[in-house]
Coordinates of C-alpha atoms in Angstrom, one line a residue:
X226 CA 20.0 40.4 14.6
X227 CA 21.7 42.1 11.7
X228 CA 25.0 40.4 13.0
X229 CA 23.6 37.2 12.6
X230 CA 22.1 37.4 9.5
X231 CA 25.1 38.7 7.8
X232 CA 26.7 35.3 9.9
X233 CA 24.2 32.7 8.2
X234 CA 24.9 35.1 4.7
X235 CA 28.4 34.6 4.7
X236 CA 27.5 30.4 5.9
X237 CA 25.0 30.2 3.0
X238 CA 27.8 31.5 0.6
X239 CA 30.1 29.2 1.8
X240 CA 28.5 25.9 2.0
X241 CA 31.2 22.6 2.3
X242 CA 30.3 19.2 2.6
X243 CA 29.9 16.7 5.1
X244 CA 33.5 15.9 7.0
X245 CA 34.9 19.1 4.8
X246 CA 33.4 21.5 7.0
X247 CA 36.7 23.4 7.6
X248 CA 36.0 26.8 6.8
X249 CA 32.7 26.4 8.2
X250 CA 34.3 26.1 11.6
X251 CA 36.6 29.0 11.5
X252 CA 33.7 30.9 10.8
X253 CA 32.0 30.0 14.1
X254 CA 35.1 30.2 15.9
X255 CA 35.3 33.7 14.6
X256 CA 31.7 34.8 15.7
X257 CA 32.1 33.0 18.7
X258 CA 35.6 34.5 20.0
X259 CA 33.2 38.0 20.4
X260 CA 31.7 36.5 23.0
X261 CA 34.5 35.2 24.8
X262 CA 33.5 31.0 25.8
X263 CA 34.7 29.7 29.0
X264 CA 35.9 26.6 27.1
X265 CA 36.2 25.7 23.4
X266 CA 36.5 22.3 22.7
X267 CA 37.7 21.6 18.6
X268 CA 38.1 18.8 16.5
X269 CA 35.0 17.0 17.6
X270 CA 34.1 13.6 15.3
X271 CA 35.9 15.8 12.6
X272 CA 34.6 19.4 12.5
X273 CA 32.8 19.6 15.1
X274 CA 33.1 22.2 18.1
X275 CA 31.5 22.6 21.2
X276 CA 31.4 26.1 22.9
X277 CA 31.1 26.2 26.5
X278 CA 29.3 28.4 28.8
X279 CA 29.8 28.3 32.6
X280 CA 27.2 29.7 35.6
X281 CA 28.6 30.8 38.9
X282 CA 28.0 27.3 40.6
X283 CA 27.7 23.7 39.9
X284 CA 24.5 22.8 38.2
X285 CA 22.9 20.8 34.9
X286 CA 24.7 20.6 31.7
X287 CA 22.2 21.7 28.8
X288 CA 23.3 21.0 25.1
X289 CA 22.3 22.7 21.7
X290 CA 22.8 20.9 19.0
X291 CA 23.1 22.6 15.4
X292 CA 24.4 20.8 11.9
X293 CA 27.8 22.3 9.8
X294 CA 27.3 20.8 6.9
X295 CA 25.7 21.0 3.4
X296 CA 24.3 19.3 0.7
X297 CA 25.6 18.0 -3.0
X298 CA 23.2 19.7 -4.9
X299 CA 23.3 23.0 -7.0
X300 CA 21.6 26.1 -5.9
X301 CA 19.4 28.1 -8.4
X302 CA 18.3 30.9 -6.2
X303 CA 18.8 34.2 -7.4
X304 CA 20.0 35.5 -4.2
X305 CA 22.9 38.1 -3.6
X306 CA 24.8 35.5 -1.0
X307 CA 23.5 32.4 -3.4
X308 CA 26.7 29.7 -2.7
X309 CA 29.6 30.7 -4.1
X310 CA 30.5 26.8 -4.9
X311 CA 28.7 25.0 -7.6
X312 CA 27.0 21.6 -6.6
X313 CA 27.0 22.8 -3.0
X314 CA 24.8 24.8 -1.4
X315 CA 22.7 25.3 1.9
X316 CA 19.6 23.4 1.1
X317 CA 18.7 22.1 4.2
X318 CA 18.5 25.4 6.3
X319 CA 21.5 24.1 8.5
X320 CA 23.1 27.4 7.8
X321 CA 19.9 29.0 10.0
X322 CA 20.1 26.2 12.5
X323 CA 23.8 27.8 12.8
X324 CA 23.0 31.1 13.1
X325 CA 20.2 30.6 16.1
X326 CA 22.8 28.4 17.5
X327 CA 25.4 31.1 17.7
X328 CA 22.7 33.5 18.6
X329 CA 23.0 32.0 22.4
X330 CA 26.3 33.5 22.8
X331 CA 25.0 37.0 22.5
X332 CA 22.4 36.1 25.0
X333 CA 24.2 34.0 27.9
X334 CA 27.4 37.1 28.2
X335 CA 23.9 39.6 28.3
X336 CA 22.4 37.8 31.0
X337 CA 24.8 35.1 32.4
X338 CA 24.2 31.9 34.0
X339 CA 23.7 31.8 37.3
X340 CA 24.3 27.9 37.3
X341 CA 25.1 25.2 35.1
X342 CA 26.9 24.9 31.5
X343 CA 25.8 25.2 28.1
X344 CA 26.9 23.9 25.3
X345 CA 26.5 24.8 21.7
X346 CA 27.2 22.4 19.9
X347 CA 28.0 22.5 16.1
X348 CA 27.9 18.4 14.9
X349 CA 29.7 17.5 11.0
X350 CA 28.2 15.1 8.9
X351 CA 24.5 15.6 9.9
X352 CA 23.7 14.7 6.2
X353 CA 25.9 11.6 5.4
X354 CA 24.5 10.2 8.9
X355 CA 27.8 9.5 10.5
X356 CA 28.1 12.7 12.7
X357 CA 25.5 12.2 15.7
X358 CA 27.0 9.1 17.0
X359 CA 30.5 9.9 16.8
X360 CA 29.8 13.0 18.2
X361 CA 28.1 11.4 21.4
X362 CA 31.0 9.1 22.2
X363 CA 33.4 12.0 21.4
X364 CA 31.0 14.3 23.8
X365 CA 31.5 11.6 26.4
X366 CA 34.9 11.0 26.1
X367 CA 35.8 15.0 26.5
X368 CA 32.9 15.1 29.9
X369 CA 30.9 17.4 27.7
X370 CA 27.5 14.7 27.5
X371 CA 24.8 16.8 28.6
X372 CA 21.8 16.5 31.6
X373 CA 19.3 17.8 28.2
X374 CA 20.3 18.2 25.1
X375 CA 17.7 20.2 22.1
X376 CA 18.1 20.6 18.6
X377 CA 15.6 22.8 16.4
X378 CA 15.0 21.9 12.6
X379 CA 13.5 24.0 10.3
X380 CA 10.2 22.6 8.7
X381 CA 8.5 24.6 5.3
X382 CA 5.1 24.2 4.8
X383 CA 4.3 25.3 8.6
X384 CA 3.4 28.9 9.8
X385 CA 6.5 31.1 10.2
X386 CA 7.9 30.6 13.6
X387 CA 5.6 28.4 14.6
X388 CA 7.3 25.8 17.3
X389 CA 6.4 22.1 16.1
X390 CA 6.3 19.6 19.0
X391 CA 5.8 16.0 19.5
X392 CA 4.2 14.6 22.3
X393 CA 6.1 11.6 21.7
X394 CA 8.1 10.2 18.2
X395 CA 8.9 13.2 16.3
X396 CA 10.6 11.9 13.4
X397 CA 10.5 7.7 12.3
X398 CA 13.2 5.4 12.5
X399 CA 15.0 4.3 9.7
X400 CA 18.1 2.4 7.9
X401 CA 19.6 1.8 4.9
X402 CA 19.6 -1.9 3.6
X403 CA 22.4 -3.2 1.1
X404 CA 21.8 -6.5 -0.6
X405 CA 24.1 -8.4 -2.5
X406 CA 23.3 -11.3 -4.9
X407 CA 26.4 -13.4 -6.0
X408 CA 25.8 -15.8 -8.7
X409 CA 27.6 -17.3 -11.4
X410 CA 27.6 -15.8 -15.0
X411 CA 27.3 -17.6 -18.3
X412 CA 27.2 -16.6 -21.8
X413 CA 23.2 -15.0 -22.7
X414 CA 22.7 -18.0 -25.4
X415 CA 23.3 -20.9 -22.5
X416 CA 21.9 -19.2 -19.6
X417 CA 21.4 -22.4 -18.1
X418 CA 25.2 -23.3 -17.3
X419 CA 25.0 -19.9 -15.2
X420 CA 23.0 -18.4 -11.6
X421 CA 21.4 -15.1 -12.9
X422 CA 20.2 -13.4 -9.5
X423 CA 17.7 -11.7 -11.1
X424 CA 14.8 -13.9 -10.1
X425 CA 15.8 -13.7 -6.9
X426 CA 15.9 -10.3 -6.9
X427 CA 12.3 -9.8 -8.9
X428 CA 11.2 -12.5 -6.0
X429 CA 12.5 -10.3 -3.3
X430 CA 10.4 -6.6 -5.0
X431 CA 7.6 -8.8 -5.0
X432 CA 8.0 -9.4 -1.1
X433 CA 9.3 -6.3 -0.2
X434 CA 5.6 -4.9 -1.3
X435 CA 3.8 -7.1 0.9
X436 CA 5.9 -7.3 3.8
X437 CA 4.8 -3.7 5.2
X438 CA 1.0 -5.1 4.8
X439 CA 1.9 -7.5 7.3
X440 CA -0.2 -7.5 11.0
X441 CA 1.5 -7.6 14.4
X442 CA 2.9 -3.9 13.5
X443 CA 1.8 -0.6 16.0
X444 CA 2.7 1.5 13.8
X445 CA 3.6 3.2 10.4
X446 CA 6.3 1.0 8.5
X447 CA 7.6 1.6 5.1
X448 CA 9.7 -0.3 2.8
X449 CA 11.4 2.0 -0.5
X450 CA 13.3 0.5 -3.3
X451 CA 15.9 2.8 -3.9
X452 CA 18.2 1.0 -6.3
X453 CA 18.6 -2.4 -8.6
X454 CA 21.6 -3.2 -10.0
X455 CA 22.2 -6.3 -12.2
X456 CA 25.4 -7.2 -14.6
X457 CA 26.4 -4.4 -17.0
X458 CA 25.1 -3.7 -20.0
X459 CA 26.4 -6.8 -22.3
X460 CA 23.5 -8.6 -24.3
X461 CA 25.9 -11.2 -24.9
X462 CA 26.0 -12.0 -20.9
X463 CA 23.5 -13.9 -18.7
X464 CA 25.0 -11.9 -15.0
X465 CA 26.2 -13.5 -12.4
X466 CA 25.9 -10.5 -9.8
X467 CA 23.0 -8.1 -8.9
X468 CA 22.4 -5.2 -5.5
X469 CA 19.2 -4.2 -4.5
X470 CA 18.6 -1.2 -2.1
X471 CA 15.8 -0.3 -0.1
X472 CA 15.2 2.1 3.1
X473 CA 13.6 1.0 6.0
X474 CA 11.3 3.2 8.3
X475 CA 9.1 2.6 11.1
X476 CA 7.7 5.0 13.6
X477 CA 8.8 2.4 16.6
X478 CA 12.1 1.1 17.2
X479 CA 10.0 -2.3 18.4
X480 CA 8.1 -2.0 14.7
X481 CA 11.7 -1.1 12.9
X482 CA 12.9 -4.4 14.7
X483 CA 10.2 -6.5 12.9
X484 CA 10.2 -5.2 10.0
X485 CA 14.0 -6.3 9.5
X486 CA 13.6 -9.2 10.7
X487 CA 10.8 -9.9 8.3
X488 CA 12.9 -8.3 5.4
X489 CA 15.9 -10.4 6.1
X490 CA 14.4 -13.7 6.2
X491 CA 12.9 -13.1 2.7
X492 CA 16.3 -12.0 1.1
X493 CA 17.7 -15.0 3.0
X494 CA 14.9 -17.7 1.1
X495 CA 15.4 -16.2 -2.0
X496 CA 19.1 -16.8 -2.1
X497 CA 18.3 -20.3 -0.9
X498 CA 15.4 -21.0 -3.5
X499 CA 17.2 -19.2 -6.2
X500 CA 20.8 -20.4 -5.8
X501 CA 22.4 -17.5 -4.9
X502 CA 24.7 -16.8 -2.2
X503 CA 23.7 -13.3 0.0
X504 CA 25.8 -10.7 1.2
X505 CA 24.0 -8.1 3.2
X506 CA 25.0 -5.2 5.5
X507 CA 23.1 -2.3 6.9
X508 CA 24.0 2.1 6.7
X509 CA 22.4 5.2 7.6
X510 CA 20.9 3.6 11.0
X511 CA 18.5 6.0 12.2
X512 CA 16.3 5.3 15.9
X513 CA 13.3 7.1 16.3
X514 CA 13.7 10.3 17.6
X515 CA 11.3 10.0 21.3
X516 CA 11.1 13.3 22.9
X517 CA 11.2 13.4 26.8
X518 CA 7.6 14.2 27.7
X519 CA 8.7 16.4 30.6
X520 CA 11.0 18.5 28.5
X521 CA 8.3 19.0 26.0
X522 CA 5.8 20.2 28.3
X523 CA 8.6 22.7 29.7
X524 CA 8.9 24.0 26.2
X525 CA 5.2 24.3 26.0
X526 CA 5.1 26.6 29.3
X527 CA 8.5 28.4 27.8
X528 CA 6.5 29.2 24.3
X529 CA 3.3 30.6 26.5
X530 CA 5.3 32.6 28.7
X531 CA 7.4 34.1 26.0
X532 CA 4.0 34.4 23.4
X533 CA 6.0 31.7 20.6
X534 CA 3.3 30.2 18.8
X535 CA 3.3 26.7 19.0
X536 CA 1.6 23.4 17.7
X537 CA 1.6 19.0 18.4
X538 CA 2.3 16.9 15.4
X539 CA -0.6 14.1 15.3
X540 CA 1.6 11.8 13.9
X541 CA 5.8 11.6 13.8
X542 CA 7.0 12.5 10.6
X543 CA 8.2 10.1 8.3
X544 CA 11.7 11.1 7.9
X545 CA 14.4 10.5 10.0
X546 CA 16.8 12.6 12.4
X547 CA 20.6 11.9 13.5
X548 CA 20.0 13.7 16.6
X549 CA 17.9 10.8 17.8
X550 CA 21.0 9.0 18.6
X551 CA 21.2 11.6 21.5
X552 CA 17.6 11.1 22.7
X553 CA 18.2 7.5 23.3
X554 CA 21.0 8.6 25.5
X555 CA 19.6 10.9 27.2
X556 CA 16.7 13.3 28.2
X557 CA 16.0 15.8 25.0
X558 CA 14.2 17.3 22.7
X559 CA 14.0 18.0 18.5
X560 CA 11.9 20.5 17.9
X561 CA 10.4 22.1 14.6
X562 CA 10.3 25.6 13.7
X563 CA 7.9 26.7 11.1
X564 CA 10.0 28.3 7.5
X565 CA 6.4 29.2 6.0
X566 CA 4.0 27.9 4.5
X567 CA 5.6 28.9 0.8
X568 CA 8.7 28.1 1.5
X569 CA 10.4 25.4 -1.0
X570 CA 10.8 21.7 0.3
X571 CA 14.0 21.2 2.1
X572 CA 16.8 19.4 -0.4
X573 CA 15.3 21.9 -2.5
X574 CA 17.5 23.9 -5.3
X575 CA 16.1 26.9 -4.2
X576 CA 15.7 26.7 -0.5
X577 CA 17.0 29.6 1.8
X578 CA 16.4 29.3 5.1
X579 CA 14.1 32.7 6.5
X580 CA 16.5 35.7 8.2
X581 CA 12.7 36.6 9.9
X582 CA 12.6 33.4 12.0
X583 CA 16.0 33.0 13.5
X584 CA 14.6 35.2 16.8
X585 CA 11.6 32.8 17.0
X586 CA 14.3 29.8 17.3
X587 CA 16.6 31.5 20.1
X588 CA 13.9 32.7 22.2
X589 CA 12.8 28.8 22.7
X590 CA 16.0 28.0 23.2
X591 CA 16.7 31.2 25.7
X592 CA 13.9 30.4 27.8
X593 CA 15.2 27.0 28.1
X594 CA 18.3 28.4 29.5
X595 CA 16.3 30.7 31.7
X596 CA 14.3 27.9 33.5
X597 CA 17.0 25.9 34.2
X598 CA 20.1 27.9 34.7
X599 CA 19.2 31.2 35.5

């Protein structure tokens, strides 16, 4: 353990951003090259690696996915390995997802496969979005897509080392909607001669707060307004241009396809009523992330046998996870693991993921191994 928590140390200090992850990666490579991987594949949708593990014979290919990268924000912990690189730290507890990740390596050369391959998997980009998919059709192209593939995430506010399972969803779908309002500007005294989208755009916030009220939904859907932009700042200008902003969720793909629709055709009248032509594109598309049920209950058996503490969500949280782009590929599960019940909020200044539940995170993932390949 003390190997491993001087590896997520040296991570935490050393936090790069999304498609920068570099020096992240020889840092794996380093820790990994101890352990001697039948195959190392680099260069993955960027940064990525995959580190492979081979049994004696031929049998299932089970993936672990971790996340590289780190987040734009400044760290205000007090902690001896705090980042070293202002604006950019760890916030996210990727550097822990790392470190149980690694972790495997250790375990497989202890007690090898008798079958099978697995990968670890380390994916860029996890927080700019982009990473999961072009990791799977990378993953694909290089014969490295998996029979299962898991990911763990750490969750504060839940017991330490508690395993958090879905029986289902476990995390909402979601997508980022950019709208764009062309009109035609006019000086402010003679507003008339010009198209000022901003009725249209106070027409579409009005809408956007009723459409989630709407029936015919199964589920949970959410509209958030997340940025308004008209003209610039010129009180002699009636504008002629205005964006608006908003992120989608649902816990349903079915639900997250009516809720656009519905969305879209209101932007779309606006334009029409108010005059204004429409320019709209979509980002950060997130499906729910559905969790094999047969996989989950394996993990359930794997926690018992092992005495992990785990616990069901009611309800799929309302954030979203890249690694669902795997899990409508393929058989898989994301899992929780509890970073206690005081720990800060992820995207938190001060967030550092716990040293004490790295074991509780590789024992899941070992006794996945162990059913399957061993």
């Amino acid at each position: 353990m003390e190997e491993l928590i001087r590896l997520r140390h040296e991570l935490h200090r050393n936090p790069e951003l999304s498609g920068k992850e570099r020096e992240t990666g020889k840092r794996i490579r380093f820790y990994l090259s101890r352990y001697s991987p039948d195959e190392l594949y680099t260069g993955i949708a960027g940064e990525g690696m995959a580190a492979v593990f081979k049994g004696k014979s031929e049998g299932p290919t089970i993936l672990f996915r971790c996340d590289l990268d780190a987040l734009p924000m400044h760290e205000t912990s007090k902690i001896s390995y705090a980042s070293i690189h202002p604006g950019i730290s760890h916030a996210c507890g990727h550097d822990g997802h790392m470190a149980m990740v690694s972790g495997l390596a250790n375990r497989i050369k202890s007690n090898p496969l008798k079958r099978g391959r697995v990968i670890l998997f380390y994916q860029p980009e996890e927080e700019n979005g982009t990473g999961a998919l072009k990791s799977v059709r990378r993953l694909r192209e290089l014969n490295l897509y998996p029979d299962m593939a898991f990911a763990i995430h750490n969750m504060p506010k839940h017991k330490k080392g508690n395993i958090i399972l879905a029986e289902h969803t476990f995390a909402a779908a979601s997508k980022g909607l950019i709208v764009k309002l062309i009109g035609k500007a006019s000086h402010a005294a003679y507003p008339e001669n010009g198209i000022n989208p901003s009725f249209a755009i106070a027409e579409i916030i009005q809408g956007i707060n009723e459409i989630a009220s709407l029936p015919h939904y199964s589920s949970f859907v959410l509209i958030t307004i997340v940025h308004i932009r008209v003209g610039e700042i010129a009180f002699g200008t009636s504008p002629g241009y205005g964006e608006l902003m908003c992120t989608l969720r649902a816990y349903s793909d079915a639900d997250m396809s009516l809720l656009t629709d519905r969305t879209i055709e209101l932007v779309k009248k606006s334009g029409i009523k108010h005059g204004v032509n429409i320019e709209f594109n979509f980002t950060d598309i997130y499906p729910s992330a559905v969790c094999d049920n047969k996989l989950t209950e394996e993990i359930k058996l794997v926690c018992k046998q092992n005495g992990i503490p785990f616990s069901t969500i009611e309800k799929p949280n309302r954030w979203s996870e890249d690694f669902s782009h795997f899990l409508v590929r393929g058989p898989g599960v994301i899992m929780g693991l509890g970073a206690g019940e005081d720990q800060p909020d992820l995207h938190s200044p001060d967030f550092d993921f716990p040293d004490d539940i790295i074991p509780y995170g590789m024992n899941v993932m070992d006794g996945i191994i162990t059913k399957h390949l061993r």
